[in-house]
PDB file of C-alpha atoms in Angstrom:
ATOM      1  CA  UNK A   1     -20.144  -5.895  -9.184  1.00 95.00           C
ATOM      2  CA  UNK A   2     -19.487  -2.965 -11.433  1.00 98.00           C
ATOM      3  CA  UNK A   3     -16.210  -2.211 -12.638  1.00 98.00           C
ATOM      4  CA  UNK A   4     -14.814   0.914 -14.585  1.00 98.00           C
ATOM      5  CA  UNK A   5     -12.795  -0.168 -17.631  1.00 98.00           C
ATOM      6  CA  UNK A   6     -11.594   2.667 -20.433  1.00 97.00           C
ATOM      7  CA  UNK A   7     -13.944   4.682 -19.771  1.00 96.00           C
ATOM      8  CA  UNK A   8     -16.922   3.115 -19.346  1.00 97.00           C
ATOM      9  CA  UNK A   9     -19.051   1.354 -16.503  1.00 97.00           C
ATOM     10  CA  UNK A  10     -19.547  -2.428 -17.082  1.00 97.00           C
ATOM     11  CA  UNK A  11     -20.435  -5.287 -15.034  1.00 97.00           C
ATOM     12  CA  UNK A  12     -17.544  -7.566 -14.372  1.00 96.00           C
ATOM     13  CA  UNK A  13     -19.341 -10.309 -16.315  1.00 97.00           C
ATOM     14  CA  UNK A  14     -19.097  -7.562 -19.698  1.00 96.00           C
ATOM     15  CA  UNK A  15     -15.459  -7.078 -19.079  1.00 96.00           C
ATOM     16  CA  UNK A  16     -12.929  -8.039 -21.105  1.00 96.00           C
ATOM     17  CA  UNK A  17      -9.348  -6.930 -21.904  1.00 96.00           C
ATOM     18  CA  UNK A  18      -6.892  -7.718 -25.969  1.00 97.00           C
ATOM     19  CA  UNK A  19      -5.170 -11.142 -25.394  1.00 97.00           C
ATOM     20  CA  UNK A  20      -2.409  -8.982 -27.023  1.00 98.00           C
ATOM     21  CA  UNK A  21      -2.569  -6.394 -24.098  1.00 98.00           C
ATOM     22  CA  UNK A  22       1.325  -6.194 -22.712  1.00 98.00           C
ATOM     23  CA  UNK A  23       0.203  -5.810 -19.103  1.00 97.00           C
ATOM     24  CA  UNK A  24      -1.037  -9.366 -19.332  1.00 96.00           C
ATOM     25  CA  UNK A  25       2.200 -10.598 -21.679  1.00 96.00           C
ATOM     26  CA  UNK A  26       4.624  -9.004 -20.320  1.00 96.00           C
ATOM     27  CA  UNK A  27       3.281  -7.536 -17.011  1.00 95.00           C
ATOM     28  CA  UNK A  28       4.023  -3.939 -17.928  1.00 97.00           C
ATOM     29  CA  UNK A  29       1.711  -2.465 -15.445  1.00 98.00           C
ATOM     30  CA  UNK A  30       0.814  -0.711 -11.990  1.00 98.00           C
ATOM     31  CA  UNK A  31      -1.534  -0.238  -9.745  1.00 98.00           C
ATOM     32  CA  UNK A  32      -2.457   1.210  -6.628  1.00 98.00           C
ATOM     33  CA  UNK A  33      -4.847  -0.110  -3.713  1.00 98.00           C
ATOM     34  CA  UNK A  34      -6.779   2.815  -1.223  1.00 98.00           C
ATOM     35  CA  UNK A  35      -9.759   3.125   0.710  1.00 97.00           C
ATOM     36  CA  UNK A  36     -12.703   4.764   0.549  1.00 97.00           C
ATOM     37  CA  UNK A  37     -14.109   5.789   4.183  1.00 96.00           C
ATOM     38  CA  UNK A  38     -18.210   7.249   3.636  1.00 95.00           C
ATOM     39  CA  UNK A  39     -17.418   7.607   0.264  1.00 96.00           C
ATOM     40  CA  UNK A  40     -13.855   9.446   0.333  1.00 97.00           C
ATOM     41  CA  UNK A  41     -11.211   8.092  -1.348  1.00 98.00           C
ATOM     42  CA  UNK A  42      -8.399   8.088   1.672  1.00 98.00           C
ATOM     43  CA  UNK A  43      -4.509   9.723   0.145  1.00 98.00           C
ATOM     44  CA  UNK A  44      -5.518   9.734  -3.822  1.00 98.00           C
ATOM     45  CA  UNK A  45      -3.607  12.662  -4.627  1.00 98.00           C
ATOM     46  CA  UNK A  46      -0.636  10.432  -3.431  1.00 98.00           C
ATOM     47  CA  UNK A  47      -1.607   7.252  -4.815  1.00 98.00           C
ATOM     48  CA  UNK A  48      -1.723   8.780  -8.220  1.00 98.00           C
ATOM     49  CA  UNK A  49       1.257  10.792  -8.079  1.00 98.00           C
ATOM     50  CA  UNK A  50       3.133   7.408  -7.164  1.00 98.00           C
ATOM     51  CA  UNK A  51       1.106   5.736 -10.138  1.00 98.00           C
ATOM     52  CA  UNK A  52       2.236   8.002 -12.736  1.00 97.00           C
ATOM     53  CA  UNK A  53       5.891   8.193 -11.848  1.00 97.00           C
ATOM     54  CA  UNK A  54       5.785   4.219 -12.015  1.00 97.00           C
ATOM     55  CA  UNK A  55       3.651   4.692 -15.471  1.00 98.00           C
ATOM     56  CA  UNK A  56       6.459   7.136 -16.708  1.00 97.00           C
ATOM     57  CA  UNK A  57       9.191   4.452 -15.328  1.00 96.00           C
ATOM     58  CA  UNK A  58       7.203   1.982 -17.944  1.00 97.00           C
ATOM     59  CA  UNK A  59       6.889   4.176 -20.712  1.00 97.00           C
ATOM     60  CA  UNK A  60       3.249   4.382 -20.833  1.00 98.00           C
ATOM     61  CA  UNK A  61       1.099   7.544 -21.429  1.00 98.00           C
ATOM     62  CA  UNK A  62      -1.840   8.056 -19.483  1.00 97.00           C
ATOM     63  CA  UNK A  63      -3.471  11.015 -18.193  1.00 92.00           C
ATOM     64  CA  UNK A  64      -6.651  11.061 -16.161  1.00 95.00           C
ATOM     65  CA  UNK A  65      -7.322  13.848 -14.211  1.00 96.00           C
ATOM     66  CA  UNK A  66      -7.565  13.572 -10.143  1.00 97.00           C
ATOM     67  CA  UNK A  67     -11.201  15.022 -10.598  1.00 97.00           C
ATOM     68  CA  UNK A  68     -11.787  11.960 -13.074  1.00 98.00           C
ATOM     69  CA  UNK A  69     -10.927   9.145 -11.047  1.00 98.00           C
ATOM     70  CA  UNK A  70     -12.957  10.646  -7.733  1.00 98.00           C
ATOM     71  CA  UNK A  71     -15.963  11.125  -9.768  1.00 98.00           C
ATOM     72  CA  UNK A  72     -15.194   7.232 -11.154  1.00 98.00           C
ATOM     73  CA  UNK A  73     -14.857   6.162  -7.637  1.00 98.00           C
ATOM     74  CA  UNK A  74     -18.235   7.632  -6.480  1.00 98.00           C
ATOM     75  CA  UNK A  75     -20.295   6.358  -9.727  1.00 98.00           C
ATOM     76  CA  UNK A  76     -18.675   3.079  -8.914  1.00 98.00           C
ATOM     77  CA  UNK A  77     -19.497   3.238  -5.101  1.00 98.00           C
ATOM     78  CA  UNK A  78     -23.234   4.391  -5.598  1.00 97.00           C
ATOM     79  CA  UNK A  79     -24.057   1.650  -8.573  1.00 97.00           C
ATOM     80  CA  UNK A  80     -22.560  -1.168  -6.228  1.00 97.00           C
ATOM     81  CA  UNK A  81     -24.185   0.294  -3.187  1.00 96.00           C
ATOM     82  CA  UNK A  82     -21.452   0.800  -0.961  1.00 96.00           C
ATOM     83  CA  UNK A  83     -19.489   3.856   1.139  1.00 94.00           C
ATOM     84  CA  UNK A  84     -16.613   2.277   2.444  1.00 96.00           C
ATOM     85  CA  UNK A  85     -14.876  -0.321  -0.199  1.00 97.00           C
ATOM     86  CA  UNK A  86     -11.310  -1.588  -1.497  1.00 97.00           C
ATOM     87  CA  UNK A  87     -10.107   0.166  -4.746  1.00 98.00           C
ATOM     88  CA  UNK A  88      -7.653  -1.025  -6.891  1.00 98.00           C
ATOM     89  CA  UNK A  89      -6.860   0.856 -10.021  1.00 98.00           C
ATOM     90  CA  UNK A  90      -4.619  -0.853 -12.549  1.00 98.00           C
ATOM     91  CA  UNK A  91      -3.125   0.472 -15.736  1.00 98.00           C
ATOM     92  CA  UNK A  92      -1.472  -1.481 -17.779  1.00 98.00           C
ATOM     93  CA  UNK A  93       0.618  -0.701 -21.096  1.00 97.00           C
ATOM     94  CA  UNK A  94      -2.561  -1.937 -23.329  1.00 98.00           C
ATOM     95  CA  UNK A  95      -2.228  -3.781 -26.354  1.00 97.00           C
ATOM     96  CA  UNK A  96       0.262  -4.270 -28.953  1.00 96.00           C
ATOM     97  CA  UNK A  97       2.203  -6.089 -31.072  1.00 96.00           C
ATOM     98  CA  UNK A  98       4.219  -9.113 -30.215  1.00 96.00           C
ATOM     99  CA  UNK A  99       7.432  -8.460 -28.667  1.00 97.00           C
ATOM    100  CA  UNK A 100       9.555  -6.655 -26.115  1.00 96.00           C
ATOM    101  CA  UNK A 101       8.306  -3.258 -27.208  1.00 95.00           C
ATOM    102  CA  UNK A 102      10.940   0.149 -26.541  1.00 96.00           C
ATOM    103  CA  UNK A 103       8.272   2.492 -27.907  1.00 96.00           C
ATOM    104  CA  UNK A 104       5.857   4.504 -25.676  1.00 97.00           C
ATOM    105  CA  UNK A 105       2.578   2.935 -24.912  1.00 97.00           C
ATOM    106  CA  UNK A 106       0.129   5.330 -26.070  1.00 97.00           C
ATOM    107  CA  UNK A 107      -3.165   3.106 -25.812  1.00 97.00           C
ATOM    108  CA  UNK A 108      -2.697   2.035 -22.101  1.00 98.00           C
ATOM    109  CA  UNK A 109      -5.973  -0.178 -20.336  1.00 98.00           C
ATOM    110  CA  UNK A 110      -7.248   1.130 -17.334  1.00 98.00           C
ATOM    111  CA  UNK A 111      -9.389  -1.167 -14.947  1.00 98.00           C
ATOM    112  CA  UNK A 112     -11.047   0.358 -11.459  1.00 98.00           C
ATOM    113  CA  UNK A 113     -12.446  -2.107  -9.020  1.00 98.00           C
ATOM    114  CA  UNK A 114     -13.561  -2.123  -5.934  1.00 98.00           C
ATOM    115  CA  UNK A 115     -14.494  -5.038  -3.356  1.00 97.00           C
ATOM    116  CA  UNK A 116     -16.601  -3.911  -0.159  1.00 97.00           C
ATOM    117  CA  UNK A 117     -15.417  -3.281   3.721  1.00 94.00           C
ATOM    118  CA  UNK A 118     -16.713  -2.857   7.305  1.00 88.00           C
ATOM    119  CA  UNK A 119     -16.665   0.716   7.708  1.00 79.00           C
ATOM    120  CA  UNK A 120     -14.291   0.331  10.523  1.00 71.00           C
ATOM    121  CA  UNK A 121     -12.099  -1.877  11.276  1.00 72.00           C
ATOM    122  CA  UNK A 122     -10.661  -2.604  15.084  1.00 80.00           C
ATOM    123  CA  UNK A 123      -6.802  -2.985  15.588  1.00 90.00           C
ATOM    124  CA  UNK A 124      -6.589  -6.977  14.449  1.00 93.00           C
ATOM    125  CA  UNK A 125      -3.325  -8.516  15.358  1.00 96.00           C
ATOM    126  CA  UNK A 126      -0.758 -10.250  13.398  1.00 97.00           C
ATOM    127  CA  UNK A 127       1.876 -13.011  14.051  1.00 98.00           C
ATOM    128  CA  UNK A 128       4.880 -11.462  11.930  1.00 98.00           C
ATOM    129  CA  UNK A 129       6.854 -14.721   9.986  1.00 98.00           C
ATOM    130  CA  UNK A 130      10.565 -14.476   9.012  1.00 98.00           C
ATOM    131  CA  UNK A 131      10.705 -15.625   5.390  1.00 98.00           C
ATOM    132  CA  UNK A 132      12.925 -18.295   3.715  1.00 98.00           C
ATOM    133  CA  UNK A 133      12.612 -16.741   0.416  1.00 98.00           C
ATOM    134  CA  UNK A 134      14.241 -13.383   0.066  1.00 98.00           C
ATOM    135  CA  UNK A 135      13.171 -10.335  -1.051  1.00 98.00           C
ATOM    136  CA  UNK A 136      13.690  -9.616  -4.958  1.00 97.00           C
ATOM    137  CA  UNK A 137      15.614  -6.452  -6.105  1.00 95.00           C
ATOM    138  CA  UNK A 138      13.693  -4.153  -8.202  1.00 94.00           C
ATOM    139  CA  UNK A 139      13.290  -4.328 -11.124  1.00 87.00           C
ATOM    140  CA  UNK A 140      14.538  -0.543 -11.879  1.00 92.00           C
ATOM    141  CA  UNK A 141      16.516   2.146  -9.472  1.00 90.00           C
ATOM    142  CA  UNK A 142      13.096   2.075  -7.036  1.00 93.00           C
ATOM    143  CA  UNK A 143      10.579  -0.644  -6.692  1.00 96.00           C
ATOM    144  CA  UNK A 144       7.787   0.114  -8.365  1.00 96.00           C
ATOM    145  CA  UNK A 145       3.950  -1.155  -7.352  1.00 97.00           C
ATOM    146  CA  UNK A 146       4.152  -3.533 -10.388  1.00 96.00           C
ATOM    147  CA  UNK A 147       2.356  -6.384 -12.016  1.00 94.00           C
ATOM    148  CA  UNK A 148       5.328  -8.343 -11.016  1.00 92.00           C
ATOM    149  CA  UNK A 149       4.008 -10.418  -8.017  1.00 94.00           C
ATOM    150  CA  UNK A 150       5.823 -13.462  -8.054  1.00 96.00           C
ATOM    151  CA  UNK A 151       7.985 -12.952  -5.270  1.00 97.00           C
ATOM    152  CA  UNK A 152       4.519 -12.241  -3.315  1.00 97.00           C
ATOM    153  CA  UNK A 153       3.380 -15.063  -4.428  1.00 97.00           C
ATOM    154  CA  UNK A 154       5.935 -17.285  -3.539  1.00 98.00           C
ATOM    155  CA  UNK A 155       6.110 -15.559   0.086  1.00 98.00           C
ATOM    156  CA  UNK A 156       2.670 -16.199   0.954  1.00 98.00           C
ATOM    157  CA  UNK A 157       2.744 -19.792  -0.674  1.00 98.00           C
ATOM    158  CA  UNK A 158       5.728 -20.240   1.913  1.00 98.00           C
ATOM    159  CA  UNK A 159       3.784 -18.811   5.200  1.00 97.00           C
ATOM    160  CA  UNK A 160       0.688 -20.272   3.927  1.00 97.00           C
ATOM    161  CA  UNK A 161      -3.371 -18.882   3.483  1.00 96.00           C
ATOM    162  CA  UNK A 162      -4.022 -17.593   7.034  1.00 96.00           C
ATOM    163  CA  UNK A 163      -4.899 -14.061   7.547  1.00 94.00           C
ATOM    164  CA  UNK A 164      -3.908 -13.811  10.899  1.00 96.00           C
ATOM    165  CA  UNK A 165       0.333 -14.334   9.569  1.00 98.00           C
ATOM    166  CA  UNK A 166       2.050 -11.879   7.946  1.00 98.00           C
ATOM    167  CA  UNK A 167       5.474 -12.527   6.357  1.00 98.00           C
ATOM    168  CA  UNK A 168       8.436 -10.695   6.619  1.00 98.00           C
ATOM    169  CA  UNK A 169      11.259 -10.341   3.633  1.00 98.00           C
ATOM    170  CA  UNK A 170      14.609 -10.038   4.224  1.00 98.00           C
ATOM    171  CA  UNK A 171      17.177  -9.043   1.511  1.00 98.00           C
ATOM    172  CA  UNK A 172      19.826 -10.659  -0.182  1.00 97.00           C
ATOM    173  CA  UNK A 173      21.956  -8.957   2.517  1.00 97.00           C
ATOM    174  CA  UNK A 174      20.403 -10.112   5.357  1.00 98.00           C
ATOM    175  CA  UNK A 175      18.228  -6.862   6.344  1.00 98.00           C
ATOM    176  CA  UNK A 176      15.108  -6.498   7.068  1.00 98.00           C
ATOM    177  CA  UNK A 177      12.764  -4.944   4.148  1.00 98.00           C
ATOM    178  CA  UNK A 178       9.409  -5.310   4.449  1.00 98.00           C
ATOM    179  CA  UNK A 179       6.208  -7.728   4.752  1.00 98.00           C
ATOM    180  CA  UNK A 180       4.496  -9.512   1.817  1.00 98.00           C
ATOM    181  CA  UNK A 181       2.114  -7.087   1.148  1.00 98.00           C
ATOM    182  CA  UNK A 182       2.924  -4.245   3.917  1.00 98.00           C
ATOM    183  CA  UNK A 183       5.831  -2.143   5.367  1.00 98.00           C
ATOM    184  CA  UNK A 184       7.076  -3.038   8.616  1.00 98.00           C
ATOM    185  CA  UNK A 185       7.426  -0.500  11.557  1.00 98.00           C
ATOM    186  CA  UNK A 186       8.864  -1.079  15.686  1.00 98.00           C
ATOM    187  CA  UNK A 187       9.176   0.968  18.742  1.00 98.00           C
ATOM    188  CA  UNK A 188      11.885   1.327  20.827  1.00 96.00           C
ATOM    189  CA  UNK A 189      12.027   3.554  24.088  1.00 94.00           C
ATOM    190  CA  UNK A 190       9.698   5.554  22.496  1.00 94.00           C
ATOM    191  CA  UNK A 191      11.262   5.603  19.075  1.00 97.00           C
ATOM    192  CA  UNK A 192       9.968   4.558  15.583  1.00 98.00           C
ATOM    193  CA  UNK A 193      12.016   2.835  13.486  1.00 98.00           C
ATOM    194  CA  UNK A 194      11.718   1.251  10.041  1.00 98.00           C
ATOM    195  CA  UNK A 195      13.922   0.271   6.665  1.00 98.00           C
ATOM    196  CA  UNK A 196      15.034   2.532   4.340  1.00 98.00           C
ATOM    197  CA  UNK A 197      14.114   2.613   1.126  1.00 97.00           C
ATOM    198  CA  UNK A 198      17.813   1.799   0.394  1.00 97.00           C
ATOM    199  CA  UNK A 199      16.879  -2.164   0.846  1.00 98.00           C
ATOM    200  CA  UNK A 200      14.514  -2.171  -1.887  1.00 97.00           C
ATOM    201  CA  UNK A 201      11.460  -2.195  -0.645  1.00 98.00           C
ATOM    202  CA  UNK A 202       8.227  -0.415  -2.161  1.00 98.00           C
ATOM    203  CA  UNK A 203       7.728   3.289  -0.352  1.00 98.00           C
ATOM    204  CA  UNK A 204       4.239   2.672   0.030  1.00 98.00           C
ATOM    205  CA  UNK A 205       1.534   5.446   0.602  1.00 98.00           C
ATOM    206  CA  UNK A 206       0.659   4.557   4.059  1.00 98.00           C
ATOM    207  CA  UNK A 207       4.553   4.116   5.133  1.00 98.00           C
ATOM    208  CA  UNK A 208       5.248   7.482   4.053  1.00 98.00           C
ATOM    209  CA  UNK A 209       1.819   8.757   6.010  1.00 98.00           C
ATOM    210  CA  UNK A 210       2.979   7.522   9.337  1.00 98.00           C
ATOM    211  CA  UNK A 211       5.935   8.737   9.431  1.00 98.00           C
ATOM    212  CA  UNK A 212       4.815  11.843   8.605  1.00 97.00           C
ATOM    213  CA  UNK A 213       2.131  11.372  11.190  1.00 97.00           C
ATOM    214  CA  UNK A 214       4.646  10.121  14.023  1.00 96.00           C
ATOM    215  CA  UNK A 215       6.866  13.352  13.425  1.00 95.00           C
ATOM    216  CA  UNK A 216       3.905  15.523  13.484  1.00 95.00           C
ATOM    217  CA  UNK A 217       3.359  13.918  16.961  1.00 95.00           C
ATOM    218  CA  UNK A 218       7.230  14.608  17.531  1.00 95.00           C
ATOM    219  CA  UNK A 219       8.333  11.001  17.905  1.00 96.00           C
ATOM    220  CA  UNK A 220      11.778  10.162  16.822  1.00 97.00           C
ATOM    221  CA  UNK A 221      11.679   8.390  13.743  1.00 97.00           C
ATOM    222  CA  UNK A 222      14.796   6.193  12.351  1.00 98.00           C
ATOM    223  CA  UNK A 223      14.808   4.805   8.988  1.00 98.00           C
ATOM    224  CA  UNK A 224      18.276   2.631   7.841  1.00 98.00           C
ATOM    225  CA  UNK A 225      19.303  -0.566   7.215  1.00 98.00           C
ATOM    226  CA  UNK A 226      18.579  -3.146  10.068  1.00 98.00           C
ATOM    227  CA  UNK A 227      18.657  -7.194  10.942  1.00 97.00           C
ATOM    228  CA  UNK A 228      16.581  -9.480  12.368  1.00 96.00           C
ATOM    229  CA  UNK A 229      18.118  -8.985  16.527  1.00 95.00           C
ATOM    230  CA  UNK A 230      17.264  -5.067  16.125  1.00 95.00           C
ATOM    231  CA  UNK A 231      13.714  -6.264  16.651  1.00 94.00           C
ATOM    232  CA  UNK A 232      14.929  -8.108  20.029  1.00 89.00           C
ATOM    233  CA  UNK A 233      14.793  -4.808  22.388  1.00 91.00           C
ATOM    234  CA  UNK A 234      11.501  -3.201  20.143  1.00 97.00           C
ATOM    235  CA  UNK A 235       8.642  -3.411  22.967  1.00 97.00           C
ATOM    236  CA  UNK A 236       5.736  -2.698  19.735  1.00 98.00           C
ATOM    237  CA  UNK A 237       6.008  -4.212  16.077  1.00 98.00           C
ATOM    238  CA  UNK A 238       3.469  -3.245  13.127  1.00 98.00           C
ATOM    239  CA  UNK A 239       2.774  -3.597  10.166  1.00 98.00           C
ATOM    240  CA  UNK A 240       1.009  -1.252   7.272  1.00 98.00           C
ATOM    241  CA  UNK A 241      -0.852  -1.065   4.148  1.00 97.00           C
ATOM    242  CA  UNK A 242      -3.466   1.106   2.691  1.00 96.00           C
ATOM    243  CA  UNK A 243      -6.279  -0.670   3.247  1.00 95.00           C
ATOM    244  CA  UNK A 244      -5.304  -2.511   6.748  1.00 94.00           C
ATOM    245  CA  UNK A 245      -4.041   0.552   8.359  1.00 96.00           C
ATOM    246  CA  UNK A 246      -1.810   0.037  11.411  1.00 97.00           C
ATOM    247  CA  UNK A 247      -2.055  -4.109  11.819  1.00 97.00           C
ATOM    248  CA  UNK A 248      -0.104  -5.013  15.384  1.00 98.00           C
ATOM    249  CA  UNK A 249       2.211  -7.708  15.983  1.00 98.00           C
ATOM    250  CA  UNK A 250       1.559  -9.545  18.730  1.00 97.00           C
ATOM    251  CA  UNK A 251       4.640 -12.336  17.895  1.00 97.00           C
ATOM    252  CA  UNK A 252       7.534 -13.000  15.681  1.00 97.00           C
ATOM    253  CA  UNK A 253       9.046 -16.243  16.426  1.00 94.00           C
ATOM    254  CA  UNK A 254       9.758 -17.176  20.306  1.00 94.00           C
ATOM    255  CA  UNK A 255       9.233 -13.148  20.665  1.00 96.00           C
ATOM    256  CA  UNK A 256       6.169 -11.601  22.202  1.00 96.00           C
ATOM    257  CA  UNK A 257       4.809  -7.951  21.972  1.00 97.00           C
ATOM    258  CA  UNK A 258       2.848  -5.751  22.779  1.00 95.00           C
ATOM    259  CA  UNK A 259       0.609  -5.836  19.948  1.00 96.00           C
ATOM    260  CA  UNK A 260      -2.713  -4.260  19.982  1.00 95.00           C
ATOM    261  CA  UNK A 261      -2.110  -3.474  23.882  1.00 96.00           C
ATOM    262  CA  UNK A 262       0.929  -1.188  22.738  1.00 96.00           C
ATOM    263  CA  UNK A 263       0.795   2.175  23.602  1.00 96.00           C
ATOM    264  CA  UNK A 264       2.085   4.515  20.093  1.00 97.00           C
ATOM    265  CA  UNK A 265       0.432   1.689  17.753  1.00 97.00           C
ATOM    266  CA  UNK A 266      -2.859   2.910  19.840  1.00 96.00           C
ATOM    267  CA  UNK A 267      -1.566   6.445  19.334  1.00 97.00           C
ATOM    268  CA  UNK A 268      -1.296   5.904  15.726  1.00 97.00           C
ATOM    269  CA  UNK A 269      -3.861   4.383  14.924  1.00 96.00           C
ATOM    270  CA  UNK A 270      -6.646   6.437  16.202  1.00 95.00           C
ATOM    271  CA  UNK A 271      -4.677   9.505  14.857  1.00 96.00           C
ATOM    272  CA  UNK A 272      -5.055   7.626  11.718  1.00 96.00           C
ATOM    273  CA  UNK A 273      -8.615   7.554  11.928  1.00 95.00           C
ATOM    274  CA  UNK A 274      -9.224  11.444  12.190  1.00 95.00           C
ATOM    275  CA  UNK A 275      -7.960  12.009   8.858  1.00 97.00           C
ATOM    276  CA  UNK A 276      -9.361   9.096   6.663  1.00 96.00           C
ATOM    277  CA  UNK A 277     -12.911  10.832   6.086  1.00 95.00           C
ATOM    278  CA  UNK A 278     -11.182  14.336   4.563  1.00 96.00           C
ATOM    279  CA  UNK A 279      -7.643  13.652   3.291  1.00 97.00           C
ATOM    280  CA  UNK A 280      -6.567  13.996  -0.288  1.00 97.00           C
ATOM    281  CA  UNK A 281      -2.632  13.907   0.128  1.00 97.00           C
ATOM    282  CA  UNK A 282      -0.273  13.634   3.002  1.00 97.00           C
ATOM    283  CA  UNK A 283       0.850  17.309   2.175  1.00 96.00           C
ATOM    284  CA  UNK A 284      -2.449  18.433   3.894  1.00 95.00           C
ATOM    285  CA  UNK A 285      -1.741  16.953   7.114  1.00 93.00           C
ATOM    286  CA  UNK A 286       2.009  18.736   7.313  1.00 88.00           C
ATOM    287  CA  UNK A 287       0.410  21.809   6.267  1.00 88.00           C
ATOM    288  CA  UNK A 288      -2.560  21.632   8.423  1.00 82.00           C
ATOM    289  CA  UNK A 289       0.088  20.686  11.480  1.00 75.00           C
ATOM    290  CA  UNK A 290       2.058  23.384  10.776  1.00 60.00           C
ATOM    291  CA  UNK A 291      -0.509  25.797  10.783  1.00 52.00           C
ATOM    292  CA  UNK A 292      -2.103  24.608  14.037  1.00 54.00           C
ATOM    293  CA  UNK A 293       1.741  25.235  15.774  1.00 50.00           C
ATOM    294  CA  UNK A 294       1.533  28.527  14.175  1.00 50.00           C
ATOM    295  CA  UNK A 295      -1.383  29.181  15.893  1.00 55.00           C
TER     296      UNK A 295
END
């Protein structure tokens, strides 16, 4: 596999990063995760507008252009031989000297991989998992898509390695935040409903697409600070992530839904897919709504 790393092409076998890099002491990082779908990288304009607030958060300088990172993507796609694939593009503070460091990071590393995938993917169910463990606060004012992964860790340690469980995080108060690696959604009486950001959890690029998606298809959508029995009158659950799309629930607990049978996760979900070949940002959708009510 071929990787990009500071501006070059390498095989991942060539790659190598400074021991001294503080992404890897001190996890001063972030990344984002998209798709590509025949070659177009799904939302990037958002995923990189998210990335460099978080890199401003850190301190760290970096500026590749939009333009950059497609054409990246693309030489990356065609040397592996692939059209629809995982990206994950990390940037971390790069190397320095020893210690907590307050200055800005002006020599940042950036990595770009990518790992293949079917270039579609049916509606795959999940069982959803209360966890023991409870979410961790942020580690700022807004949880940023960090190199700190611990608490991940530790979640999916406690649910285990199967693919077909996802785990869900409460807070330290009791509500519900989000999954291990996904935001949480559920329907009720034709309703969407999901946490606010207020419990911590990370605003992630496919959250903020469906509910812009489920108002554009006027559904009521709720967003505040919930427990574990506001799930017990939701007739759909779901989960979502950026490269899993819309994943339905199918059980939580003694609790059966809907799951892939459920009628607005179907709606969703194939809205979802008339976008992914085209979109840069989620902006383009309200405008392109807005102009077809105009109409």
């Amino acid at each position: 596999m071929y990787i990009y790393l500071n501006g070059v092409i390498v095989h991942q076998s060539e790659a190598s990063i400074s021991p001294f890099d503080h992404g890897y002491l001190y996890g001063l990082g972030v990344f984002e995760t998209f798709r590509t779908y025949g070659g177009h990288p799904f939302l990037l304009k958002d995923h990189l507008s998210r990335l460099k607030k978080g890199l401003k958060a850190l301190n760290i300088e970096w500026d590749i252009k939009e333009a950059e990172i497609k054409k990246i993507v693309s030489t990356l796609l065609r040397n592996n031989g692939w059209e629809d694939a995982y990206c994950r593009l990390n940037v971390s503070g790069g190397p320095g000297e020893i210690g907590l460091q307050t200055a800005p990071y002006e020599d940042a590393t950036t990595i770009l991989f990518q790992k293949e995938l079917p270039p579609s993917r049916p509606l795959r169910e999940k069982e959803g998992v209360f966890l023991r463990l409870r979410r961790s606060t942020p580690e700022i004012d807004e949880r940023l898509k960090s190199h700190h992964y611990l608490n991940n860790l530790a979640a999916k340690r406690e649910i285990g390695p199967s693919h077909d469980r996802e785990g869900i995080f409460l807070t330290g108060g009791g509500h519900i935040c989000e999954g291990i690696t996904s935001n949480i959604f559920w329907i009720k009486e034709g309703a969407i409903y999901t946490p606010s950001i207020e419990t911590g959890l990370l605003n992630g690029i496919t959250r903020q697409f469906i509910l812009a998606m489920a108002k554009s298809l006027q559904m009521p959508v709720h967003e505040g600070l919930y427990r574990e029995s506001d799930l017990e009158s939701a007739s759909e659950v779901f989960f979502t992530n950026s490269v899993q799309e819309v994943v339905p629930v199918n059980r939580i607990g003694n609790r059966t839904f809907e799951g892939r049978e459920g009628r607005f996760v179907r709606l969703l979900h194939e809205h979802y897919q008339k976008y992914v070949t085209y979109l840069d940002s989620i902006e383009e959708m309200k405008e392109g709504n807005a102009h077809a009510t105009n109409d």
